[in-house]
XYZ file of C-alpha atoms in Angstrom:
293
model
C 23.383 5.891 -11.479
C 21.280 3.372 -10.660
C 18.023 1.830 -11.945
C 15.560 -1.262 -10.407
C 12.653 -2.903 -12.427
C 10.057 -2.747 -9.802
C 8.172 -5.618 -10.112
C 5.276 -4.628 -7.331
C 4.185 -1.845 -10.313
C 1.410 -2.116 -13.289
C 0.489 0.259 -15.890
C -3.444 1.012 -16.743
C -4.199 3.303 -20.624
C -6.878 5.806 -20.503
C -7.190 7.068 -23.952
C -10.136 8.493 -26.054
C -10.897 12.106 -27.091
C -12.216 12.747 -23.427
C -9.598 11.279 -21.777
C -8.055 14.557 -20.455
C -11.470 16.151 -18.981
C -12.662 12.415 -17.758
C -9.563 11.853 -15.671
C -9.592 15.710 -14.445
C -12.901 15.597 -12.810
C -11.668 11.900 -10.897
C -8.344 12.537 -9.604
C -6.619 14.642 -7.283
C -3.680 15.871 -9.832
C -4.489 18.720 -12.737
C -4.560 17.133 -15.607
C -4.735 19.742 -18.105
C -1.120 20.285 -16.791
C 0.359 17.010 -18.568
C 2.256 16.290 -21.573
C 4.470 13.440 -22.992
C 8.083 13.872 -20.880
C 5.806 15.446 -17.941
C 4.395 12.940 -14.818
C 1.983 13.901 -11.875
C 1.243 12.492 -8.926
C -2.075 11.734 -8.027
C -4.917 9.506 -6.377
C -8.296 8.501 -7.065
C -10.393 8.828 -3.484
C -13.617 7.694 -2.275
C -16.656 10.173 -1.811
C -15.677 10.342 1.765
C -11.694 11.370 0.238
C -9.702 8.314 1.552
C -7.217 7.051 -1.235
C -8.270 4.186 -3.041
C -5.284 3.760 -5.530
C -2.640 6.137 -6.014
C -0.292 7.034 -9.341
C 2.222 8.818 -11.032
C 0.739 9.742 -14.175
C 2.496 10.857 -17.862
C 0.871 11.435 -21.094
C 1.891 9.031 -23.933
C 2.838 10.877 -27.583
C 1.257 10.304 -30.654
C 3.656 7.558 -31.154
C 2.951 5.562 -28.669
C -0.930 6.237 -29.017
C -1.640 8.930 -27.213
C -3.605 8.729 -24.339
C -2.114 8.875 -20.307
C -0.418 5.984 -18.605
C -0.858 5.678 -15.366
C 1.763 4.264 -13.211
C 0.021 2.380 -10.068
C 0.002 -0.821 -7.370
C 0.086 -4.015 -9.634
C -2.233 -5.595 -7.599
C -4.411 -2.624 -8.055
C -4.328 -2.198 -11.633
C -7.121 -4.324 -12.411
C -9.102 -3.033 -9.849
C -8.373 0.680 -11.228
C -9.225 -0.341 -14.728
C -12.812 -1.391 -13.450
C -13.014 1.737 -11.192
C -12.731 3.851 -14.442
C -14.560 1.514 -16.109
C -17.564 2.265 -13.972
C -17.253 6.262 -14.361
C -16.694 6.557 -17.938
C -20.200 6.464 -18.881
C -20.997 7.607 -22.331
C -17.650 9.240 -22.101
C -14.778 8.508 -25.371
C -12.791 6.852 -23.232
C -11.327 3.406 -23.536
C -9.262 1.743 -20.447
C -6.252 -0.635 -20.572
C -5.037 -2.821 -17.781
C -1.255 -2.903 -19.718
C 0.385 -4.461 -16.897
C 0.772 -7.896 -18.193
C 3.119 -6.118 -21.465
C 4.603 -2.862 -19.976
C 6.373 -2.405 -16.268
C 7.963 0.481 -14.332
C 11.548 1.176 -13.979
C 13.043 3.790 -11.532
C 16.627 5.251 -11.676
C 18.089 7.396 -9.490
C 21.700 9.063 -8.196
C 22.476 10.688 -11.513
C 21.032 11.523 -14.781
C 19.950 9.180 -17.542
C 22.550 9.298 -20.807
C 19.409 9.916 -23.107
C 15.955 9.537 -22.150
C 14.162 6.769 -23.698
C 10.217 6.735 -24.475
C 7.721 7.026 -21.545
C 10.617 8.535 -19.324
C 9.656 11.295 -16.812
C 11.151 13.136 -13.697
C 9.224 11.474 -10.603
C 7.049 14.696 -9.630
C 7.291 13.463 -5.985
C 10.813 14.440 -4.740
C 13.444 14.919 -6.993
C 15.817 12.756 -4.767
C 13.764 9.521 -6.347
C 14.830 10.528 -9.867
C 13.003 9.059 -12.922
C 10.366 6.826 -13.810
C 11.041 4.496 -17.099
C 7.624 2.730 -18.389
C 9.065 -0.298 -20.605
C 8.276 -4.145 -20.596
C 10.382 -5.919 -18.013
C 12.657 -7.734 -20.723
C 13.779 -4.811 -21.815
C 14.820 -3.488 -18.233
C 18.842 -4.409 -18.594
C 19.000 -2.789 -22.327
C 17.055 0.381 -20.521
C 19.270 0.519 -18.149
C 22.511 0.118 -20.456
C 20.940 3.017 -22.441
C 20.353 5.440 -19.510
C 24.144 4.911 -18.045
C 22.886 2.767 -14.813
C 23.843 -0.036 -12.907
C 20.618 -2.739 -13.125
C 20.294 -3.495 -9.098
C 16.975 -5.547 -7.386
C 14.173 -3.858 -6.102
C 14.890 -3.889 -2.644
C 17.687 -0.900 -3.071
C 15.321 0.904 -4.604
C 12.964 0.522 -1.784
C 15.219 1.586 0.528
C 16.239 4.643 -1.153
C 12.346 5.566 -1.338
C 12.605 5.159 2.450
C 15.712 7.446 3.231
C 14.031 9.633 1.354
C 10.542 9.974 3.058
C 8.131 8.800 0.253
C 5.417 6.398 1.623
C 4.104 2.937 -0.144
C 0.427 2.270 -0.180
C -0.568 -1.681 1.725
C 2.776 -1.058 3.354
C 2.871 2.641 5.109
C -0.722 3.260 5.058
C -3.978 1.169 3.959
C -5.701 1.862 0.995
C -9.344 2.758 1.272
C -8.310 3.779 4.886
C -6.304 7.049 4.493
C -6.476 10.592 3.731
C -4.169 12.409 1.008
C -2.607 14.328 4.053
C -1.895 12.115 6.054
C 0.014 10.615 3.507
C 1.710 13.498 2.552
C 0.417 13.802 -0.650
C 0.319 17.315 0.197
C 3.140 17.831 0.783
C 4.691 15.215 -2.712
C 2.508 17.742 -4.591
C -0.281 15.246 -5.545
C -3.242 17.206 -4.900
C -3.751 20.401 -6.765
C -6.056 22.654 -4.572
C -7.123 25.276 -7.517
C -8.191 22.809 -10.244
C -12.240 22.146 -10.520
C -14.301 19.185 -8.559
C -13.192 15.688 -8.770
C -14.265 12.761 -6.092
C -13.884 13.428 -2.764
C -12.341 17.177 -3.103
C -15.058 18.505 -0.136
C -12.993 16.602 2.400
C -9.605 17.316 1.157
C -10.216 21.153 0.598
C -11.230 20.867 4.663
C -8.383 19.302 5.832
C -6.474 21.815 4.062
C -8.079 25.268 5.007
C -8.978 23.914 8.268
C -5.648 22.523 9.001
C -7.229 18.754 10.737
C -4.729 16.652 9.846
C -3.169 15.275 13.047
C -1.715 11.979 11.099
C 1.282 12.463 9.218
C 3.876 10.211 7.747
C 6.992 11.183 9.047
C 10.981 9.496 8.972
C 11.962 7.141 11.423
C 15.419 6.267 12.804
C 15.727 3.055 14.305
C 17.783 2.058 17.034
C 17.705 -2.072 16.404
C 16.325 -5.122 14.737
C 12.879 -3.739 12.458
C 9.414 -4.292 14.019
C 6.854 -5.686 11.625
C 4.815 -3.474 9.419
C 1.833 -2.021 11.348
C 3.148 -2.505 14.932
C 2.413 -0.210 17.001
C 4.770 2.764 18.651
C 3.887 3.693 21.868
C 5.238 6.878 23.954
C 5.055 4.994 27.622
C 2.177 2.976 27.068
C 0.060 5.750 25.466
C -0.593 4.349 21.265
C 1.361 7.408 19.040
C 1.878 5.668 15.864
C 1.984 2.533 13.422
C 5.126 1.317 11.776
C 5.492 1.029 8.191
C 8.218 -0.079 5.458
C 12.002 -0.420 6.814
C 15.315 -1.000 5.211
C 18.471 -0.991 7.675
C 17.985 1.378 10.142
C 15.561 3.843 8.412
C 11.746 3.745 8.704
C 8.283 5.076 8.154
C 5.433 5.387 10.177
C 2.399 6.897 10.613
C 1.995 9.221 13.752
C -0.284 11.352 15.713
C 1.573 14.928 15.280
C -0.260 16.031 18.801
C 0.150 12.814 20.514
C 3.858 12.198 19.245
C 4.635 16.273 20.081
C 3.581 15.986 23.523
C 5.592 12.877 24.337
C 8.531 14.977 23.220
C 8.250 17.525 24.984
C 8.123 15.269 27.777
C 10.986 13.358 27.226
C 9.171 10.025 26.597
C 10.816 7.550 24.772
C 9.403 6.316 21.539
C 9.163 2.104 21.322
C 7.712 -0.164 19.073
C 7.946 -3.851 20.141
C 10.153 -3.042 23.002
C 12.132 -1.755 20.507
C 13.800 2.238 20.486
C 13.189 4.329 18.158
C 13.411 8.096 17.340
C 12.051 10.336 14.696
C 14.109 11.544 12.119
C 13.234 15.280 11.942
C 11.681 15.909 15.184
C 11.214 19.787 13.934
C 8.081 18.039 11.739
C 6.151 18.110 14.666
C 6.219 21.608 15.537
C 2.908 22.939 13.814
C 1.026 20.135 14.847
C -2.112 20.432 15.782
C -3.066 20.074 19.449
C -5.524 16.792 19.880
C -9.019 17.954 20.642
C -10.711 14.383 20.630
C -9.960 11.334 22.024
């Protein structure tokens, strides 16, 4: 087993008596749902239902003060913490930017000895294992305790990769994308029965209506990485932006209908002069056919 403090994480406390019902009629994940050893996935949007940070989410016991902890971009955590600020209103709630005291730490390939406090199952894809929320000095005695080997950041990046999970400023744009096109959908971080919460109109759209024609989808790469959002082209027609590599496996953001067609016509997929293929072509079967330029 293995396990990587990832340093690029924060932590933000919502706790009060209406903590639960506050954060259930913001994000995209049901909270009523949670309890301590549980995690969800979830996002809060804008009005307009583009992603302006998104989480993983567990409820903290008693002993640790109750409350939820929400797992998000360190360079966002701040940002989040004023965000919720802003909604609470007269709500009981109080909100903690914790990231300066208590980190993230994922392990994965195996399961942990014993599972310390704040340790969940990442509700994403059971191929990226757990989530760990402890300060970073304690990463190497976490690790001991859980049976893994302590490794850098970067391995774990790459097995988030392989395994199809996008990273927000680095697969898609915050404040710029839609839940489906990042998959969330599909990672199971919107919950489409639970009540109102920002943005839900759009989102409950895109889903009955079926309009998402951007989709995050695997990447195989056939040489040296292009940068971060360079463009893939089928010919010289646009299809798609590149997003995080490691080795010869990618992520990008494509145009289902655009990327489908060039298929089916035997174009080539390049980025930078580069080739490139898609990892599971069969993703682009149901897509939709483009009805505007």
């Amino acid at each position: 087993m293995k396990a990587a403090f990832l340093p690029d994480r924060g932590v933000v406390k919502v706790s009060g008596d209406d903590a639960r019902n506050f954060l259930n009629g913001l994000v995209t994940t049901d909270m009523t749902l949670l309890r301590p050893g549980l995690g969800r996935f979830g996002a809060l949007l804008t009005p307009q239902g583009k992603i302006t940070v998104d989480f993983l989410v567990t409820e903290a016991p008693a002993g640790h003060g109750g409350g939820f902890l929400l797992d998000c971009p360190r360079v966002l955590a701040q940002g989040l913490a004023d965000k919720l600020g802003f909604y609470k209103l007269r709500a009981k709630v109080a909100v903690e930017n914790l990231s300066d005291s208590l980190g993230v730490l994922a392990a994965w390939d195996g399961e942990p000895a014993m599972n310390p406090d704040l340790t969940f199952a990442d509700p994403r894809n059971a191929a990226l294992g757990w989530r760990i929320l402890a300060p970073q000095e304690l990463a190497q005695k976490v690790a001991d305790l859980i049976g893994a080997e302590l490794v850098d950041s970067t391995a774990y990046d790459a097995h988030r990769i392989a395994s199809g999970v996008p990273r927000g400023g680095l697969d898609f744009m915050y404040g710029d994308a839609f839940p489906h096109e990042t998959n969330m959908d599909r990672l199971h971080g919107v919950d489409f029965d639970k009540g109102c919460y920002v943005g839900q109109e759009v989102v409950s759209r895109m889903q009955h209506r079926g309009t998402a024609r951007t989709r995050t989808v695997r990447i195989v790469l056939e040489g040296p990485s292009p940068e971060p959002g360079s463009p893939i082209l089928a010919g010289d027609k646009p299809v798609g932006t590149i997003g995080s590599t490691a080795g010869t496996n990618g992520l990008a953001l494509i145009r289902m209908d655009r990327a489908a067609d060039a298929l089916a016509a035997g174009t080539a997929l390049t980025s930078g002069g580069l080739a490139l293929r898609l990892a599971e072509p069969n993703d682009l079967s149901a897509a939709p056919k483009q009805t505007v330029g």
